[in-house]
CSV table of C-alpha atoms and ligand atoms in Angstrom, one decimal:
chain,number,residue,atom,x,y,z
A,1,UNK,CA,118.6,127.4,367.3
A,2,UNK,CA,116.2,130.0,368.7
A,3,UNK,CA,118.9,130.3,371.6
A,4,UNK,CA,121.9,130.6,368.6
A,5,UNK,CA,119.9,133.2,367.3
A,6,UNK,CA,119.4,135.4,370.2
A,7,UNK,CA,123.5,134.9,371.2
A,8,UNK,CA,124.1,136.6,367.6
A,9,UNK,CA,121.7,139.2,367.4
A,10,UNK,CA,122.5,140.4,371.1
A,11,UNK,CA,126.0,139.8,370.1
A,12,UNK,CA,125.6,142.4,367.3
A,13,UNK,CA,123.8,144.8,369.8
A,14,UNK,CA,126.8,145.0,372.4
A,15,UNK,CA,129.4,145.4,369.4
A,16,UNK,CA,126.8,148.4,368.3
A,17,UNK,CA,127.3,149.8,372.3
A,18,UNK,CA,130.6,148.8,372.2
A,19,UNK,CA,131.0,151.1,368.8
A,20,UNK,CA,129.0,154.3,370.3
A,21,UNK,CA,131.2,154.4,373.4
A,22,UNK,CA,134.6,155.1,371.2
A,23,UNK,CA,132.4,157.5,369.5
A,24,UNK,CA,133.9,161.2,369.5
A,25,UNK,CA,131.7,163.0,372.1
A,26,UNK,CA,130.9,165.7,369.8
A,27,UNK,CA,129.7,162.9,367.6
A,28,UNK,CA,127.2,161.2,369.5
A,29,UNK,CA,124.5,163.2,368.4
A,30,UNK,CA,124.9,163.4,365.0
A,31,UNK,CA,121.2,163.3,363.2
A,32,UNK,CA,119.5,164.0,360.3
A,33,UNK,CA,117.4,167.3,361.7
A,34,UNK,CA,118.2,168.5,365.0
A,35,UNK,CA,114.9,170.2,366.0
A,36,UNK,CA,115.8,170.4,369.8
A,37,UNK,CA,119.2,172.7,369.5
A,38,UNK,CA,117.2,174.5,366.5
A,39,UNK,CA,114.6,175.6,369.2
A,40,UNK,CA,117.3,176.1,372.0
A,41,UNK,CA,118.6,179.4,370.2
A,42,UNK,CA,115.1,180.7,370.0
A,43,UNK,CA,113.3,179.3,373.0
A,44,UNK,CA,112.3,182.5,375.2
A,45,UNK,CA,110.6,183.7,371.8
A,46,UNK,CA,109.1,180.5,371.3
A,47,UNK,CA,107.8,179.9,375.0
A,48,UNK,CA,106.6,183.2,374.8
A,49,UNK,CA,104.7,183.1,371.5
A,50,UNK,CA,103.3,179.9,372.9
A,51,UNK,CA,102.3,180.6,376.6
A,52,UNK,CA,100.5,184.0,374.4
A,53,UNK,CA,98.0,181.9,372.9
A,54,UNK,CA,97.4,179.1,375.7
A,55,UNK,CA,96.8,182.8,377.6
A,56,UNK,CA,94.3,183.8,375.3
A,57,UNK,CA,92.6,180.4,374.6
A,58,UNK,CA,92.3,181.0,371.1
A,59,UNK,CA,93.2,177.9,369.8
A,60,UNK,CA,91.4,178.1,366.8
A,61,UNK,CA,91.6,180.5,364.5
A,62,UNK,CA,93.5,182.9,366.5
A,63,UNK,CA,95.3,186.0,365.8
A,64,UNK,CA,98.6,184.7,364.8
A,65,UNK,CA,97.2,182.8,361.8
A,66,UNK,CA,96.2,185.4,360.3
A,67,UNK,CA,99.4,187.4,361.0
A,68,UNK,CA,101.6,184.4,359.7
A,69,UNK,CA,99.8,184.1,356.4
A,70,UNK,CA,100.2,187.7,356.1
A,71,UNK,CA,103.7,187.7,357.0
A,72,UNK,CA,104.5,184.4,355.2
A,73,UNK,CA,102.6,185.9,351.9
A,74,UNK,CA,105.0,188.7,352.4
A,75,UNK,CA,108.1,187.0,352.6
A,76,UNK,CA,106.7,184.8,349.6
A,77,UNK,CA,105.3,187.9,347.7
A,78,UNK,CA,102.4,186.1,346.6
A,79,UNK,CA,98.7,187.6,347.0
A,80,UNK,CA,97.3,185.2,349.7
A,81,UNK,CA,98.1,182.4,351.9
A,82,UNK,CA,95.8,180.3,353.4
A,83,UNK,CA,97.0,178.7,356.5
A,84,UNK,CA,95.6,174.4,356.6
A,85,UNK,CA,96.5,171.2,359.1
A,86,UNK,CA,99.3,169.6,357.0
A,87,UNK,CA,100.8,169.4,353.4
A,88,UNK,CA,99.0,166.7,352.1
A,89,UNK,CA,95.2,168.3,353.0
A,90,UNK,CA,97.3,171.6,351.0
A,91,UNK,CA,97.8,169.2,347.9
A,92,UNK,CA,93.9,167.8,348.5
A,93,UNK,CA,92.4,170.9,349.1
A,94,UNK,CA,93.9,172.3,345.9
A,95,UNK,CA,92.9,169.9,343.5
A,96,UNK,CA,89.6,170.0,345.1
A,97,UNK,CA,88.8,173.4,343.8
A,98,UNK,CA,89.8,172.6,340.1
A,99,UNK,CA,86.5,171.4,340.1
A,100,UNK,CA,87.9,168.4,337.6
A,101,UNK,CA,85.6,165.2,337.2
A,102,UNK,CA,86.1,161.9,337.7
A,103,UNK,CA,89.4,160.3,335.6
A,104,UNK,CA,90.8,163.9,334.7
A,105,UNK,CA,94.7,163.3,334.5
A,106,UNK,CA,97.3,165.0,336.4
A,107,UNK,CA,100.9,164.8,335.4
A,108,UNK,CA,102.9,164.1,338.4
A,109,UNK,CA,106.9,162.7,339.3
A,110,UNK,CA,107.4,158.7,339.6
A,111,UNK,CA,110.0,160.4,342.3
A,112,UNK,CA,108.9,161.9,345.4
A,113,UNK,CA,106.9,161.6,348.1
A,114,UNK,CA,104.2,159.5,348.2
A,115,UNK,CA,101.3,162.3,349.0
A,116,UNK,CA,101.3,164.2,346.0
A,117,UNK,CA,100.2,161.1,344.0
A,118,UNK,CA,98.0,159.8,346.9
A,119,UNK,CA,95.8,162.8,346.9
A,120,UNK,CA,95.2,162.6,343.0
A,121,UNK,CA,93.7,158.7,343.2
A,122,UNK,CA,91.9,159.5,346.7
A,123,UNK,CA,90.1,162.3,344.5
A,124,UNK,CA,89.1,159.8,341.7
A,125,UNK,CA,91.6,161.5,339.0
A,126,UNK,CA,94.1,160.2,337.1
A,127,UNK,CA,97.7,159.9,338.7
A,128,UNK,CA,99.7,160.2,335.2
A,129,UNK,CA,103.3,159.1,336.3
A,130,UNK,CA,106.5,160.7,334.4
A,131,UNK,CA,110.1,160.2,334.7
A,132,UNK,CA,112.6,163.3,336.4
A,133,UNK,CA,115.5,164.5,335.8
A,134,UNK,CA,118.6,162.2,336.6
A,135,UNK,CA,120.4,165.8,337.7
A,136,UNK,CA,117.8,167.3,339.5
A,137,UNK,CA,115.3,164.6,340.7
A,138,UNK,CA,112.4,166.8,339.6
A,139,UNK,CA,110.2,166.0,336.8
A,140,UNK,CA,111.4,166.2,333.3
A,141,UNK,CA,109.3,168.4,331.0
A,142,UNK,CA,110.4,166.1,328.0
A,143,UNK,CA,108.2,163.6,329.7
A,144,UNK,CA,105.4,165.8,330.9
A,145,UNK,CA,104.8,166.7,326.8
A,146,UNK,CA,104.8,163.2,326.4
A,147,UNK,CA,102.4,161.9,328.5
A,148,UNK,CA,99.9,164.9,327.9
A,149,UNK,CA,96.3,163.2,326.7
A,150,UNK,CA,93.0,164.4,325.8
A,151,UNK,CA,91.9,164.1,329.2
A,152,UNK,CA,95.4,166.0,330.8
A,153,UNK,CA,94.0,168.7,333.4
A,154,UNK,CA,96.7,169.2,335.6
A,155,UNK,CA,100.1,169.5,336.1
A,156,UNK,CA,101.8,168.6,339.7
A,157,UNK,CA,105.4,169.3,339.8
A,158,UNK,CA,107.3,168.8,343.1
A,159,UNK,CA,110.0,170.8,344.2
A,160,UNK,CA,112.4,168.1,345.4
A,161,UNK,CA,114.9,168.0,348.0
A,162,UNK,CA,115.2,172.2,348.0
A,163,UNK,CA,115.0,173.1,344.7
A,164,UNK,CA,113.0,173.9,341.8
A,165,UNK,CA,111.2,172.0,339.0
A,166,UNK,CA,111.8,173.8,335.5
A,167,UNK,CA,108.7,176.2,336.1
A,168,UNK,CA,108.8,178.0,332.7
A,169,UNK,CA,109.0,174.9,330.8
A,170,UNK,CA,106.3,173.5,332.7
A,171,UNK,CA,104.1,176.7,332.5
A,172,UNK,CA,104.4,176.8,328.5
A,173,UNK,CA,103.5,173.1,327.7
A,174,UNK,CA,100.4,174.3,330.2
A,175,UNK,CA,99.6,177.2,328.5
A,176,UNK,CA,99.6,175.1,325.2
A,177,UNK,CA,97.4,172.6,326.5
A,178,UNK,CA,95.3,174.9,328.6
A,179,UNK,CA,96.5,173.0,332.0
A,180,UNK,CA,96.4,173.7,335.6
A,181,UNK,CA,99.7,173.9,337.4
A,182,UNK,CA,99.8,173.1,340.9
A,183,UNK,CA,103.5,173.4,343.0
A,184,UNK,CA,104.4,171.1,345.7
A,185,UNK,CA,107.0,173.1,347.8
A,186,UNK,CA,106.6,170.9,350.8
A,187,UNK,CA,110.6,170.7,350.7
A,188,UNK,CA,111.5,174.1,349.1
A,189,UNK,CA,110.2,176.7,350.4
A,190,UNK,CA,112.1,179.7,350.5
A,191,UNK,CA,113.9,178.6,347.0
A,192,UNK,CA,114.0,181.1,344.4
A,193,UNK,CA,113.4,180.1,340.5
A,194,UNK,CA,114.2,182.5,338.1
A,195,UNK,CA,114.7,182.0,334.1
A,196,UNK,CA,113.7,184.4,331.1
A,197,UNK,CA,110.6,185.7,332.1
A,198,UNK,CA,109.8,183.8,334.9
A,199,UNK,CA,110.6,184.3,338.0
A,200,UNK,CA,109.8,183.9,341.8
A,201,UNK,CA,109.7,182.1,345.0
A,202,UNK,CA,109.1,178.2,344.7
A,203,UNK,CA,105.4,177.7,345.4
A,204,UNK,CA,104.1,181.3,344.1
A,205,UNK,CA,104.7,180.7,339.7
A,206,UNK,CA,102.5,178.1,339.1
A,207,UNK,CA,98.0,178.7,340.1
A,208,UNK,CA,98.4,177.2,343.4
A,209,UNK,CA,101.4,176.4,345.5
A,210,UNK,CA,101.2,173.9,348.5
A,211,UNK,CA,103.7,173.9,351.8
A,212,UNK,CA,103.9,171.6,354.8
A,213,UNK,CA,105.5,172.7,357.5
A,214,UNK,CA,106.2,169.1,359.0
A,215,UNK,CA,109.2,169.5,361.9
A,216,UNK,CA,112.0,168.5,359.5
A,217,UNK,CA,110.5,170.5,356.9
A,218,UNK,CA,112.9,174.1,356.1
A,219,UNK,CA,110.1,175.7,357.8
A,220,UNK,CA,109.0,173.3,360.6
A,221,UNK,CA,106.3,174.0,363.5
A,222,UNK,CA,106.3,171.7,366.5
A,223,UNK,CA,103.7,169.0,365.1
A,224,UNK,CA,101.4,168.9,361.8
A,225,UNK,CA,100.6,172.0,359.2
A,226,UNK,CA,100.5,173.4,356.2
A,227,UNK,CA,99.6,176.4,353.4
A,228,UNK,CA,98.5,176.9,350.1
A,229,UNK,CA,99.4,179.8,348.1
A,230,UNK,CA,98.5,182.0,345.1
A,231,UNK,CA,97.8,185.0,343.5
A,232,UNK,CA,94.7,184.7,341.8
A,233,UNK,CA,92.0,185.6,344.2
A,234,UNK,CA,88.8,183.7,343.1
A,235,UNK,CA,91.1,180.8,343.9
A,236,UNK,CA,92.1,182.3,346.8
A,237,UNK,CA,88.3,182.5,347.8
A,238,UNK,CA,87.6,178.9,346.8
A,239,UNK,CA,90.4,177.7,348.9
A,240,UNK,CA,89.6,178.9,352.1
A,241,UNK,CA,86.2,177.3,351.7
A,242,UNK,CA,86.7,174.4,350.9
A,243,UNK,CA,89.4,173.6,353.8
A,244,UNK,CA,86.6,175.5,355.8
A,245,UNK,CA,84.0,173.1,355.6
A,246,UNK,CA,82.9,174.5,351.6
A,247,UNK,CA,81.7,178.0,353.9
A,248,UNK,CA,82.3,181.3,353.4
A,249,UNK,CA,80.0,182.2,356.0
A,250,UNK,CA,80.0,180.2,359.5
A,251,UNK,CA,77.0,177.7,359.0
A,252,UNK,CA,76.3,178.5,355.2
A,253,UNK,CA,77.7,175.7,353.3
A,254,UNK,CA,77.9,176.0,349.8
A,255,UNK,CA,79.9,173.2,348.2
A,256,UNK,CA,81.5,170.2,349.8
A,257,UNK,CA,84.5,170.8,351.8
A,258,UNK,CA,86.5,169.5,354.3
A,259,UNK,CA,88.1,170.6,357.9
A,260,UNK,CA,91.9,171.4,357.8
A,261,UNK,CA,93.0,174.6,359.7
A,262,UNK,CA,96.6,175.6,361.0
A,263,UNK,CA,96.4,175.7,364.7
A,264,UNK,CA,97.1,178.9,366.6
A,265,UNK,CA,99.6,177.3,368.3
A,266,UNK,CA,101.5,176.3,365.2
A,267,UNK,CA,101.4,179.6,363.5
A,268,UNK,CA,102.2,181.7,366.6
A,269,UNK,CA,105.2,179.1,366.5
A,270,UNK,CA,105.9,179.5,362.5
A,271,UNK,CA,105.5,183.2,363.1
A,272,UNK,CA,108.7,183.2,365.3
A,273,UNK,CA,110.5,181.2,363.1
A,274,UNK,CA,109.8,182.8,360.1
A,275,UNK,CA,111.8,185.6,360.9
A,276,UNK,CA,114.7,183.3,360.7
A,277,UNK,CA,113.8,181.3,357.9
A,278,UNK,CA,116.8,182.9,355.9
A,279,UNK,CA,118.9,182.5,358.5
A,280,UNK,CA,117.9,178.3,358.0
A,281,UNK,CA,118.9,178.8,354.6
A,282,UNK,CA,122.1,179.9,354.9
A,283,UNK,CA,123.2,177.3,357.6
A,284,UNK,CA,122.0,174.6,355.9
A,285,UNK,CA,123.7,176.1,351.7
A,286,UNK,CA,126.4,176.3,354.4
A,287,UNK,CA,126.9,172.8,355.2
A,288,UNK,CA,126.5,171.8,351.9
A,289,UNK,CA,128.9,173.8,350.8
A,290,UNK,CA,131.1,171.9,353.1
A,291,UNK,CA,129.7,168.4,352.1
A,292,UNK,CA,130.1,170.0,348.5
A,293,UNK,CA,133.7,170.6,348.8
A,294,UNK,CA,135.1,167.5,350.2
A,295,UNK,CA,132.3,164.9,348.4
A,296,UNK,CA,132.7,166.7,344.7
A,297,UNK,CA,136.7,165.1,344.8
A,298,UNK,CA,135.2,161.5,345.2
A,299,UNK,CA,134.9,160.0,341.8
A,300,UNK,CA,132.2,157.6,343.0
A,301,UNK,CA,130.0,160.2,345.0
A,302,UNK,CA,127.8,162.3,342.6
A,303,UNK,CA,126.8,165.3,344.7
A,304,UNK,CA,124.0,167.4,344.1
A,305,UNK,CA,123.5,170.0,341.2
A,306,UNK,CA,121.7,173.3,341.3
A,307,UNK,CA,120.6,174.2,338.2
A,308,UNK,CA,120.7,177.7,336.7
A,309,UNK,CA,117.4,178.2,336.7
A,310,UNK,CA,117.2,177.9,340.9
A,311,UNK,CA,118.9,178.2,343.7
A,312,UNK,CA,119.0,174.9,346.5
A,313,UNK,CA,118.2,175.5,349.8
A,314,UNK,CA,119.2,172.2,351.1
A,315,UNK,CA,115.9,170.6,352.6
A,316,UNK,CA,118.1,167.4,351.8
A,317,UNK,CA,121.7,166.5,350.9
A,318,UNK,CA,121.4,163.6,348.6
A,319,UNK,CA,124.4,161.8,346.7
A,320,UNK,CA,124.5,159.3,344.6
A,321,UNK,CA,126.4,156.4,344.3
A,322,UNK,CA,126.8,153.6,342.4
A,323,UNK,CA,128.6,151.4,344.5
A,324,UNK,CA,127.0,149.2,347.4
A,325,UNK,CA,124.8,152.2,348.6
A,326,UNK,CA,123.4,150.2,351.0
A,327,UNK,CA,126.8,148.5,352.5
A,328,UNK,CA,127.8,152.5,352.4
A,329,UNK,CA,124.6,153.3,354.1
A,330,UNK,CA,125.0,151.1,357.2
A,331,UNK,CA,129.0,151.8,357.5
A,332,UNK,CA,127.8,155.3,358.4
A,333,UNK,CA,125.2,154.3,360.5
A,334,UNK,CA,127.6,152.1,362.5
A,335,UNK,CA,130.0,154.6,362.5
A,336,UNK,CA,127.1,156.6,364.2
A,337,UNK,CA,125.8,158.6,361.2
A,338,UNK,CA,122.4,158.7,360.2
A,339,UNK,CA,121.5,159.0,357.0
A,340,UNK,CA,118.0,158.1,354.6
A,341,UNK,CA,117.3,156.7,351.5
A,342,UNK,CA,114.6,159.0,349.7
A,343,UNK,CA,112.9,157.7,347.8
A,344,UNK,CA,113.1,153.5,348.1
A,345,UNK,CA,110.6,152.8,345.8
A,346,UNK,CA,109.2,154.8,342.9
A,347,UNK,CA,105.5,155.7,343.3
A,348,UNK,CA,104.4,153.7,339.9
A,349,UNK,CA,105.8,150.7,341.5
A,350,UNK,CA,104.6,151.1,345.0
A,351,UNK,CA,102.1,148.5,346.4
A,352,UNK,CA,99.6,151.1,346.1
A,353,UNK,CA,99.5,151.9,342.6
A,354,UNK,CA,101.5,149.4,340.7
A,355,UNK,CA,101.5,150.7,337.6
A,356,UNK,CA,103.9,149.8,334.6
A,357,UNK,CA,105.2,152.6,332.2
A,358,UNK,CA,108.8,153.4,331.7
A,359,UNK,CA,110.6,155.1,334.2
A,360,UNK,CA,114.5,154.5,333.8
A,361,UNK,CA,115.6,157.4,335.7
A,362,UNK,CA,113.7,157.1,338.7
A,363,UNK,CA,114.6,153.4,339.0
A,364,UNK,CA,117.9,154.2,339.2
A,365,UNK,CA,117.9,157.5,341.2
A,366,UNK,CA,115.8,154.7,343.5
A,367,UNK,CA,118.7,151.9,344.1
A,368,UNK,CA,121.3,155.1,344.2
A,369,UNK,CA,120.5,157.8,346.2
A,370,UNK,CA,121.4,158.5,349.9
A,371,UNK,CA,120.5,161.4,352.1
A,372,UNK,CA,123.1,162.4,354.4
A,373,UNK,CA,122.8,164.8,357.7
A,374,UNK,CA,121.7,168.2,357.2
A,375,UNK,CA,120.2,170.8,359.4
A,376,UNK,CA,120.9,173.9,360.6
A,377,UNK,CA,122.8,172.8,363.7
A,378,UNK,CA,125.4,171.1,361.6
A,379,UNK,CA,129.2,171.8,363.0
A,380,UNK,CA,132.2,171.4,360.3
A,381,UNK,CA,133.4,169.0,362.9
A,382,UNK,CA,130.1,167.0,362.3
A,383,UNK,CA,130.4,167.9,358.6
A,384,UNK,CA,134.4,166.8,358.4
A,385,UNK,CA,133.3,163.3,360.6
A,386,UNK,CA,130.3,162.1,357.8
A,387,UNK,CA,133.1,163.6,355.3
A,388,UNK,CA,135.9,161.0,356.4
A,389,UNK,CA,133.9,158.1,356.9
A,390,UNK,CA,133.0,158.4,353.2
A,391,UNK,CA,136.5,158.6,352.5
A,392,UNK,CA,137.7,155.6,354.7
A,393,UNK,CA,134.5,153.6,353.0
A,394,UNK,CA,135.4,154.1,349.5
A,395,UNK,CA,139.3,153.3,350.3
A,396,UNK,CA,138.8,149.7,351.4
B,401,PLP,C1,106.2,166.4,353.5
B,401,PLP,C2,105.7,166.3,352.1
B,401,PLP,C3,104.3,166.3,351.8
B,401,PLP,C4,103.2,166.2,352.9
B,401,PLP,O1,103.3,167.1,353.9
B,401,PLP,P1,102.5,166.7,355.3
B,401,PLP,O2,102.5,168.0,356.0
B,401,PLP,O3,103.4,165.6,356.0
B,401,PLP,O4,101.2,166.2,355.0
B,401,PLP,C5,103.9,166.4,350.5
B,401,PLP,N1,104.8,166.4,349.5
B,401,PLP,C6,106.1,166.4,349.7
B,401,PLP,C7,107.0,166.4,348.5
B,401,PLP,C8,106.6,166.3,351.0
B,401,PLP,O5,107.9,166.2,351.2
């Protein structure tokens, strides 16, 4: 039996070999993100930028993070940006100086990433989940007013996928309710909102915005960090303390902080990039474009919508489809495509937190949604390939 098993499954492996040999060349390296040709184009300005600080030992705390904040709080025009080790210690460090107590609520998306909600319970507040958007996977300001409670501090939209939540709705129900309004833009930054008067870069509207620049992210570095943004500058203060140990002043700690700093290395790295940041943009609208084009005449593939009120920058491609997404899901991948289902599960029902509540929308987006390949490398041969395996899927 053991035997029969291992006959099928290696069996299945050579037919996978077998499959990847009559692979188009130009297909065989097909991924989600392809970080390595992304840092081809730019690699004497990387390598450079990189062999600068190793030069100069300054691993911490080194010139170029200073310079990136400044140059990202430029290309942002926000106030200040204050460099830290990753997105989630962002998300942390920002609720930490809303100086809420124990059980305050935050209002957060069922559908996302699981580190926005994380950071709420690790603080000992309230995670308060609410439904999205079916159109736009971000959360549904119908359900924020909903959900709002005596004990409602906070408000944690996330900018999902490469575009916007609805920022103006979300800022008047917390203007009402004299609430906090913090921005996940760990996927959208760069993304513009703009409705009546309210306008800006994704990450800059609301009191504090938080970025990761994870190496898939639309802003990557070449390992782990992150940034928190705004323009109000006793938060801007209060910020940089607390991700530097609660000190303003090296061995003078006033409050309880914690340790999270962007590396030198990383921001000499981001500071290089930056420049082409708009550049990413384009190439990756680009391709969905593409993906757009053909997909949109499938009357079983739902692609993406941008909303008025923002543009999409593309941070992922995600259809929907009602069909067998998951027989869909590994046709492509043994036709040699990648692709990701974000997200599986939907954070009130994770291990984690299982909560119960209502959440119809994010069920579904859940047993629906399917991320294809999208990066900045992407060739309309690539583009036409993923394209005409979705075809030849849905016509058998
Ligand atoms: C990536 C991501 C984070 C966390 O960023 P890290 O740098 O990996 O900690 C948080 N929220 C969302 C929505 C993300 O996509």
């Amino acid at each position: 039996m053991v035997n029969g098993v291992k006959k099928l499954t290696l069996r299945k492996v050579s037919i996978k070999i077998l499959f990847s040999q009559l692979l188009p060349e130009s297909m065989k390296n097909l991924k989600m993100v392809d970080l390595n040709g992304q840092y081809k184009k730019i690699k004497p300005e990387i390598d450079r930028a990189l062999q600068q600080v190793i030069d100069s030992s300054a691993f911490i705390k080194g010139p170029q993070v200073k310079e990136f904040q400044e140059n990202l709080a430029s290309y942002l025009n926000v106030k200040h940006v204050i460099g830290c080790a990753n997105g989630t210690d962002a998300l942390q460090i920002a609720l930490m100086a809303l100086d809420l107590k124990e059980n305050d609520e935050v209002i957060t998306p069922d559908f996302s990433f699981i580190a926005t909600a994380e950071v709420i319970s690790l603080l000992k507040l309230k995670p308060v989940f609410v439904d999205v958007d079916p159109s736009t996977f971000t959360i549904h300001p119908d359900n924020v007013r909903k959900a709002i409670t005596a004990n409602t501090k906070a408000i944690l939209p996330v900018h999902l996928f490469g575009l916007c939540a609805d920022m103006k709705e979300l800022l008047s129900i917390a203007e009402e309710h004299d609430l906090f309004v913090i921005e996940d833009n760990a996927q959208s930054l760069g993304a513009t909102y703009n409705k009546g008067n309210i306008s800006g870069k994704a990450g800059t509207i609301g009191n504090i915005g938080c970025t990761s620049f994870f190496p898939s992210k639309v802003l990557g570095c070449f390992g782990d960090g992150g940034a928190l943004m705004t323009n109000d500058d006793l938060l801007a203060e209060k910020l940089s303390s607390i991700a530097n140990h609660g000190a303003k002043i090296k061995y003078y700690n006033d409050e309880i902080g914690i340790n999270s700093r962007l590396d030198t290395i990383q921001a000499a790295i981001l500071n290089v990039k930056l420049k082409y940041l708009n550049q990413y943009i384009e190439a990756r609208q680009k391709a969905a474009d593409y993906y757009s084009t053909r997909l949109g005449k499938l009357n079983e593939i739902e692609i993406p919508v941008t909303p008025e009120y923002s543009n999409h920058i593309f941070h992922q491609y995600t259809i929907k489809y009602k069909g067998n997404r998951n027989a869909l899901k590994e046709y492509l991948s043994e036709s040699g495509i990648p692709t990701m289902i974000y997200y599986p599960v939907p954070i009130h029902a994770q291990k984690a937190f299982q909560t119960t509540g209502n959440f119809p929308v994010s069920e579904k987006l859940t047993e629906t949604v399917l991320s294809l390949p999208i990066h900045t490398e992407m060739t309309i041969d690539q583009l036409s390939y993923v394209c005409n395996k979705i075809e030849t899927f849905l016509n058998n």
